[in-house]
Amino acid sequence: MKISVIGTGYVGLVTGVVFAQLGHKVICMDKDRGKIENLKKGIMPIYEPGLKDMAVKNHDEGRLFYSIDIKEAVQKSDLIMIAVDTMPKENWQTDLGSVKSVAKDIAKYMNGYKIVVNKSTVPVGTGNLVDKIIKMNQKKKFKFDVVSNPEFLREGQAINDTLRPDRVIIGSDNPSATIKVVQLYQDMNTVIKITKLKSAELIKYASNSFLATKISFINSIADIAEMTGSDVDEIAEGIGLDRRIGREFLNAGIGYGGSCFPKDVGSLIYTAKELGYDFTILKEVKRLNEDRINRFFSRIKKSTNLKNKTVSILGLSFKPNTDDLREAPALKLIKLILGEKAKIRVYDPVAMENAKKILKNTVEYSEDMNHCVNKSDIVILVTEWDEFKNADLKSIKSLMKGSYFFDGRNIYEPTIMKNLGFKYFSVGR
Ligand code: UGA
């Protein structure tokens, strides 16, 4: 099938590359000329394991094309995927400006029947809105159908999640359009769930909000574990063995970040409010998460004085295997520590360049982990990169001046750390 993907952000680019890999002809379109020129040269706008190789291969083999021309993208495809940004406004209402503008362009340039597939995370009812906008702006009354096909890929594992998803959700009120989108996924060994258009839109928000709830729940259990001298990791194992609960997304720590959970939880609370429903559970999930860093910071301050100390921060990205710093707990923590007049040194395996753009000269940048912890008083681990998990802890201890180690992701064994001479603090253990 000839596919166009509008928007080469995380979702759009990965989706386009994977569909090309599956043998379709794909145009990845973006209005950002610089991004498209770079993509043509094989330069990816994001760090994502495996993406570059797959993109370059499919581009070289003539299945993947890049364009800044939306007219070309619309006219040369049977199926148009909308994967543009849907950032929140101040009040967490989703800004649909980009989606609406793409819908208008599709209407303007369509030259025959098109299936318009919405991949962006958009509030329930947006599919109907896109349908209305296209109808209102069409020059010629070509037929089209709008389908919702939300994306569930995780940053850092995006290629695998897209090639081998747990499930594919296809929401449409038209069976023939549904069948065409089902065909796109039929070679993947996965469950395809067909739903109403509006259900698919809400499934995306319900999934992310449920996962965020799991995280805030286990973080609250971690607080109780700390107060009682129990161990949150053992508790997560214990409850996770119940298949109805499951072990995943029960890792306690310093809270969830990234571009998705904070935005989608906020947006669902907003949608509910508009409908006259006070979504109190989710409001509490959000509040608990926002308070996570403050709690962790208070614990650090209670244990040691930060003034004039050298503090090493290990990990900046909101999670491992990405250079994404959106809503990254590290940034909030650094701000609080700087307020205590401490000197901060940071290291992240891939997010350093992005960090420099945000943190500027407020911190010192290290080229590796050893340099970062050298002569440091306090080490704080924020992101659970493998490099940190596999570190030589003995040599870290000998490089440090002090012995305080705060682990925000519970990646080390408390007894091993204590035996090595660290004053080790983790979360809920
Ligand atoms: C999330 C969802 O997992 C994807 O299914 C979804 O497609 C995506 O949002 C999206 O809406 O685009 P992502 O934000 O890439 O994916 O990252 P996750 O792996 O879900 O992690 C989110 C945050 O939760 C991270 O800050 C992570 O550190 C935190 N987390 C995760 C925990 O604190 N504990 C856990 O047990 C798991």
mmCIF file of N, CA, C and O in Angstrom, residues 296 300 306 309-316 333-334 337 342-347 363-364 366 368-382 388 396 399-402 404-407:
data_model
loop_
_atom_site.group_PDB
_atom_site.id
_atom_site.type_symbol
_atom_site.label_atom_id
_atom_site.label_comp_id
_atom_site.label_asym_id
_atom_site.label_seq_id
_atom_site.Cartn_x
_atom_site.Cartn_y
_atom_site.Cartn_z
ATOM 1 N N PHE A 296 11.964 13.000 47.282
ATOM 2 C CA PHE A 296 13.316 12.436 47.137
ATOM 3 C C PHE A 296 14.350 13.473 47.590
ATOM 4 O O PHE A 296 15.284 13.172 48.326
ATOM 5 N N ILE A 300 17.200 13.547 50.653
ATOM 6 C CA ILE A 300 18.631 13.844 50.492
ATOM 7 C C ILE A 300 19.044 14.904 51.516
ATOM 8 O O ILE A 300 20.030 14.757 52.225
ATOM 9 N N LEU A 306 23.922 20.056 51.636
ATOM 10 C CA LEU A 306 24.325 20.147 50.222
ATOM 11 C C LEU A 306 25.196 21.376 49.920
ATOM 12 O O LEU A 306 25.865 21.423 48.889
ATOM 13 N N LYS A 309 28.816 21.512 48.365
ATOM 14 C CA LYS A 309 29.233 20.134 48.082
ATOM 15 C C LYS A 309 29.245 19.901 46.567
ATOM 16 O O LYS A 309 28.553 20.586 45.816
ATOM 17 N N THR A 310 30.040 18.904 46.154
ATOM 18 C CA THR A 310 30.001 18.512 44.738
ATOM 19 C C THR A 310 29.042 17.333 44.611
ATOM 20 O O THR A 310 29.220 16.296 45.243
ATOM 21 N N VAL A 311 28.001 17.539 43.795
ATOM 22 C CA VAL A 311 26.969 16.510 43.620
ATOM 23 C C VAL A 311 27.041 15.985 42.184
ATOM 24 O O VAL A 311 26.992 16.755 41.226
ATOM 25 N N SER A 312 27.185 14.667 42.046
ATOM 26 C CA SER A 312 27.239 14.072 40.696
ATOM 27 C C SER A 312 25.880 13.483 40.355
ATOM 28 O O SER A 312 25.324 12.709 41.129
ATOM 29 N N ILE A 313 25.379 13.851 39.187
ATOM 30 C CA ILE A 313 24.086 13.315 38.748
ATOM 31 C C ILE A 313 24.354 12.295 37.637
ATOM 32 O O ILE A 313 24.901 12.637 36.578
ATOM 33 N N LEU A 314 23.940 11.053 37.871
ATOM 34 C CA LEU A 314 24.109 10.019 36.847
ATOM 35 C C LEU A 314 22.777 9.808 36.135
ATOM 36 O O LEU A 314 21.802 9.338 36.723
ATOM 37 N N GLY A 315 22.740 10.168 34.870
ATOM 38 C CA GLY A 315 21.523 9.987 34.081
ATOM 39 C C GLY A 315 20.686 11.249 34.050
ATOM 40 O O GLY A 315 20.398 11.852 35.088
ATOM 41 N N LEU A 316 20.332 11.681 32.833
ATOM 42 C CA LEU A 316 19.527 12.893 32.672
ATOM 43 C C LEU A 316 18.228 12.629 31.905
ATOM 44 O O LEU A 316 17.195 13.235 32.186
ATOM 45 N N LEU A 333 15.155 17.923 39.650
ATOM 46 C CA LEU A 333 16.047 17.687 40.784
ATOM 47 C C LEU A 333 17.241 18.643 40.753
ATOM 48 O O LEU A 333 17.620 19.224 41.775
ATOM 49 N N ILE A 334 17.818 18.831 39.575
ATOM 50 C CA ILE A 334 18.978 19.720 39.434
ATOM 51 C C ILE A 334 18.620 21.138 39.881
ATOM 52 O O ILE A 334 19.373 21.804 40.586
ATOM 53 N N ILE A 337 18.589 21.250 43.634
ATOM 54 C CA ILE A 337 19.929 21.147 44.233
ATOM 55 C C ILE A 337 20.712 22.443 44.022
ATOM 56 O O ILE A 337 21.427 22.906 44.914
ATOM 57 N N ALA A 342 24.900 24.008 45.776
ATOM 58 C CA ALA A 342 25.841 22.895 45.577
ATOM 59 C C ALA A 342 26.404 23.020 44.164
ATOM 60 O O ALA A 342 25.819 23.666 43.298
ATOM 61 N N LYS A 343 27.566 22.361 43.949
ATOM 62 C CA LYS A 343 28.154 22.343 42.613
ATOM 63 C C LYS A 343 27.706 21.022 41.960
ATOM 64 O O LYS A 343 27.838 19.954 42.573
ATOM 65 N N ILE A 344 27.182 21.115 40.733
ATOM 66 C CA ILE A 344 26.650 19.892 40.123
ATOM 67 C C ILE A 344 27.473 19.473 38.906
ATOM 68 O O ILE A 344 27.809 20.285 38.044
ATOM 69 N N ARG A 345 27.769 18.172 38.877
ATOM 70 C CA ARG A 345 28.427 17.590 37.701
ATOM 71 C C ARG A 345 27.473 16.541 37.140
ATOM 72 O O ARG A 345 26.885 15.774 37.907
ATOM 73 N N VAL A 346 27.295 16.520 35.819
ATOM 74 C CA VAL A 346 26.312 15.579 35.256
ATOM 75 C C VAL A 346 26.946 14.688 34.200
ATOM 76 O O VAL A 346 27.909 15.060 33.523
ATOM 77 N N TYR A 347 26.353 13.490 34.075
ATOM 78 C CA TYR A 347 26.758 12.593 32.986
ATOM 79 C C TYR A 347 25.557 11.752 32.542
ATOM 80 O O TYR A 347 24.815 11.221 33.374
ATOM 81 N N VAL A 363 25.722 23.788 35.238
ATOM 82 C CA VAL A 363 26.335 22.550 35.749
ATOM 83 C C VAL A 363 27.617 22.260 34.965
ATOM 84 O O VAL A 363 27.860 22.859 33.909
ATOM 85 N N GLU A 364 28.405 21.317 35.497
ATOM 86 C CA GLU A 364 29.622 20.906 34.783
ATOM 87 C C GLU A 364 29.315 19.586 34.060
ATOM 88 O O GLU A 364 28.644 18.714 34.629
ATOM 89 N N SER A 366 30.388 16.003 32.281
ATOM 90 C CA SER A 366 31.468 15.008 32.313
ATOM 91 C C SER A 366 31.416 14.129 31.080
ATOM 92 O O SER A 366 30.331 13.820 30.580
ATOM 93 N N ASP A 368 32.492 10.989 31.025
ATOM 94 C CA ASP A 368 32.134 9.609 31.383
ATOM 95 C C ASP A 368 31.765 9.543 32.871
ATOM 96 O O ASP A 368 31.857 10.523 33.606
ATOM 97 N N MET A 369 31.368 8.342 33.262
ATOM 98 C CA MET A 369 30.874 8.146 34.622
ATOM 99 C C MET A 369 31.973 8.392 35.661
ATOM 100 O O MET A 369 31.740 9.033 36.690
ATOM 101 N N ASN A 370 33.176 7.895 35.381
ATOM 102 C CA ASN A 370 34.277 8.054 36.332
ATOM 103 C C ASN A 370 34.602 9.522 36.567
ATOM 104 O O ASN A 370 34.788 9.959 37.701
ATOM 105 N N HIS A 371 34.671 10.276 35.498
ATOM 106 C CA HIS A 371 34.951 11.708 35.632
ATOM 107 C C HIS A 371 33.851 12.379 36.452
ATOM 108 O O HIS A 371 34.109 13.266 37.278
ATOM 109 N N CYS A 372 32.626 11.935 36.227
ATOM 110 C CA CYS A 372 31.488 12.552 36.911
ATOM 111 C C CYS A 372 31.555 12.353 38.432
ATOM 112 O O CYS A 372 31.253 13.261 39.197
ATOM 113 N N VAL A 373 31.968 11.159 38.863
ATOM 114 C CA VAL A 373 31.957 10.879 40.314
ATOM 115 C C VAL A 373 33.281 11.245 41.003
ATOM 116 O O VAL A 373 33.365 11.216 42.232
ATOM 117 N N ASN A 374 34.289 11.603 40.201
ATOM 118 C CA ASN A 374 35.623 11.874 40.745
ATOM 119 C C ASN A 374 35.601 13.009 41.785
ATOM 120 O O ASN A 374 35.109 14.095 41.512
ATOM 121 N N LYS A 375 36.101 12.734 42.974
ATOM 122 C CA LYS A 375 36.186 13.701 44.088
ATOM 123 C C LYS A 375 34.816 14.296 44.465
ATOM 124 O O LYS A 375 34.718 15.413 44.962
ATOM 125 N N SER A 376 33.791 13.527 44.201
ATOM 126 C CA SER A 376 32.453 14.040 44.472
ATOM 127 C C SER A 376 32.022 13.687 45.891
ATOM 128 O O SER A 376 32.438 12.668 46.449
ATOM 129 N N ASP A 377 31.194 14.551 46.502
ATOM 130 C CA ASP A 377 30.719 14.282 47.864
ATOM 131 C C ASP A 377 29.500 13.372 47.845
ATOM 132 O O ASP A 377 29.327 12.531 48.717
ATOM 133 N N ILE A 378 28.656 13.625 46.843
ATOM 134 C CA ILE A 378 27.356 12.936 46.809
ATOM 135 C C ILE A 378 27.074 12.487 45.368
ATOM 136 O O ILE A 378 27.245 13.275 44.432
ATOM 137 N N VAL A 379 26.632 11.247 45.213
ATOM 138 C CA VAL A 379 26.218 10.784 43.877
ATOM 139 C C VAL A 379 24.716 10.514 43.908
ATOM 140 O O VAL A 379 24.203 9.918 44.850
ATOM 141 N N ILE A 380 24.036 10.990 42.864
ATOM 142 C CA ILE A 380 22.593 10.719 42.770
ATOM 143 C C ILE A 380 22.326 10.055 41.423
ATOM 144 O O ILE A 380 22.619 10.627 40.367
ATOM 145 N N LEU A 381 21.778 8.851 41.467
ATOM 146 C CA LEU A 381 21.455 8.154 40.224
ATOM 147 C C LEU A 381 19.990 8.425 39.866
ATOM 148 O O LEU A 381 19.092 8.166 40.667
ATOM 149 N N VAL A 382 19.792 8.974 38.666
ATOM 150 C CA VAL A 382 18.440 9.370 38.274
ATOM 151 C C VAL A 382 17.877 8.469 37.171
ATOM 152 O O VAL A 382 16.685 8.190 37.131
ATOM 153 N N PHE A 388 25.301 2.185 34.047
ATOM 154 C CA PHE A 388 25.374 2.396 35.496
ATOM 155 C C PHE A 388 25.144 1.077 36.243
ATOM 156 O O PHE A 388 25.774 0.815 37.266
ATOM 157 N N ILE A 396 34.124 3.303 41.781
ATOM 158 C CA ILE A 396 33.338 4.537 41.993
ATOM 159 C C ILE A 396 33.578 5.038 43.422
ATOM 160 O O ILE A 396 33.830 6.220 43.651
ATOM 161 N N LEU A 399 36.950 6.577 43.858
ATOM 162 C CA LEU A 399 37.094 7.882 43.192
ATOM 163 C C LEU A 399 36.423 9.016 43.978
ATOM 164 O O LEU A 399 36.870 10.156 43.968
ATOM 165 N N MET A 400 35.329 8.667 44.650
ATOM 166 C CA MET A 400 34.555 9.706 45.361
ATOM 167 C C MET A 400 35.305 10.250 46.580
ATOM 168 O O MET A 400 36.085 9.538 47.184
ATOM 169 N N LYS A 401 34.975 11.497 46.909
ATOM 170 C CA LYS A 401 35.534 12.064 48.137
ATOM 171 C C LYS A 401 34.630 11.667 49.322
ATOM 172 O O LYS A 401 35.093 11.237 50.350
ATOM 173 N N GLY A 402 33.325 11.807 49.096
ATOM 174 C CA GLY A 402 32.363 11.438 50.141
ATOM 175 C C GLY A 402 31.830 10.036 49.935
ATOM 176 O O GLY A 402 32.370 9.269 49.127
ATOM 177 N N TYR A 404 28.062 9.432 50.182
ATOM 178 C CA TYR A 404 26.601 9.412 50.018
ATOM 179 C C TYR A 404 26.208 9.010 48.596
ATOM 180 O O TYR A 404 26.679 9.616 47.619
ATOM 181 N N PHE A 405 25.362 7.999 48.494
ATOM 182 C CA PHE A 405 24.880 7.552 47.187
ATOM 183 C C PHE A 405 23.361 7.423 47.264
ATOM 184 O O PHE A 405 22.837 6.598 48.008
ATOM 185 N N PHE A 406 22.669 8.261 46.481
ATOM 186 C CA PHE A 406 21.205 8.208 46.444
ATOM 187 C C PHE A 406 20.777 7.605 45.108
ATOM 188 O O PHE A 406 21.092 8.156 44.052
ATOM 189 N N ASP A 407 20.097 6.478 45.206
ATOM 190 C CA ASP A 407 19.709 5.741 44.007
ATOM 191 C C ASP A 407 18.197 5.910 43.791
ATOM 192 O O ASP A 407 17.388 5.327 44.511
#
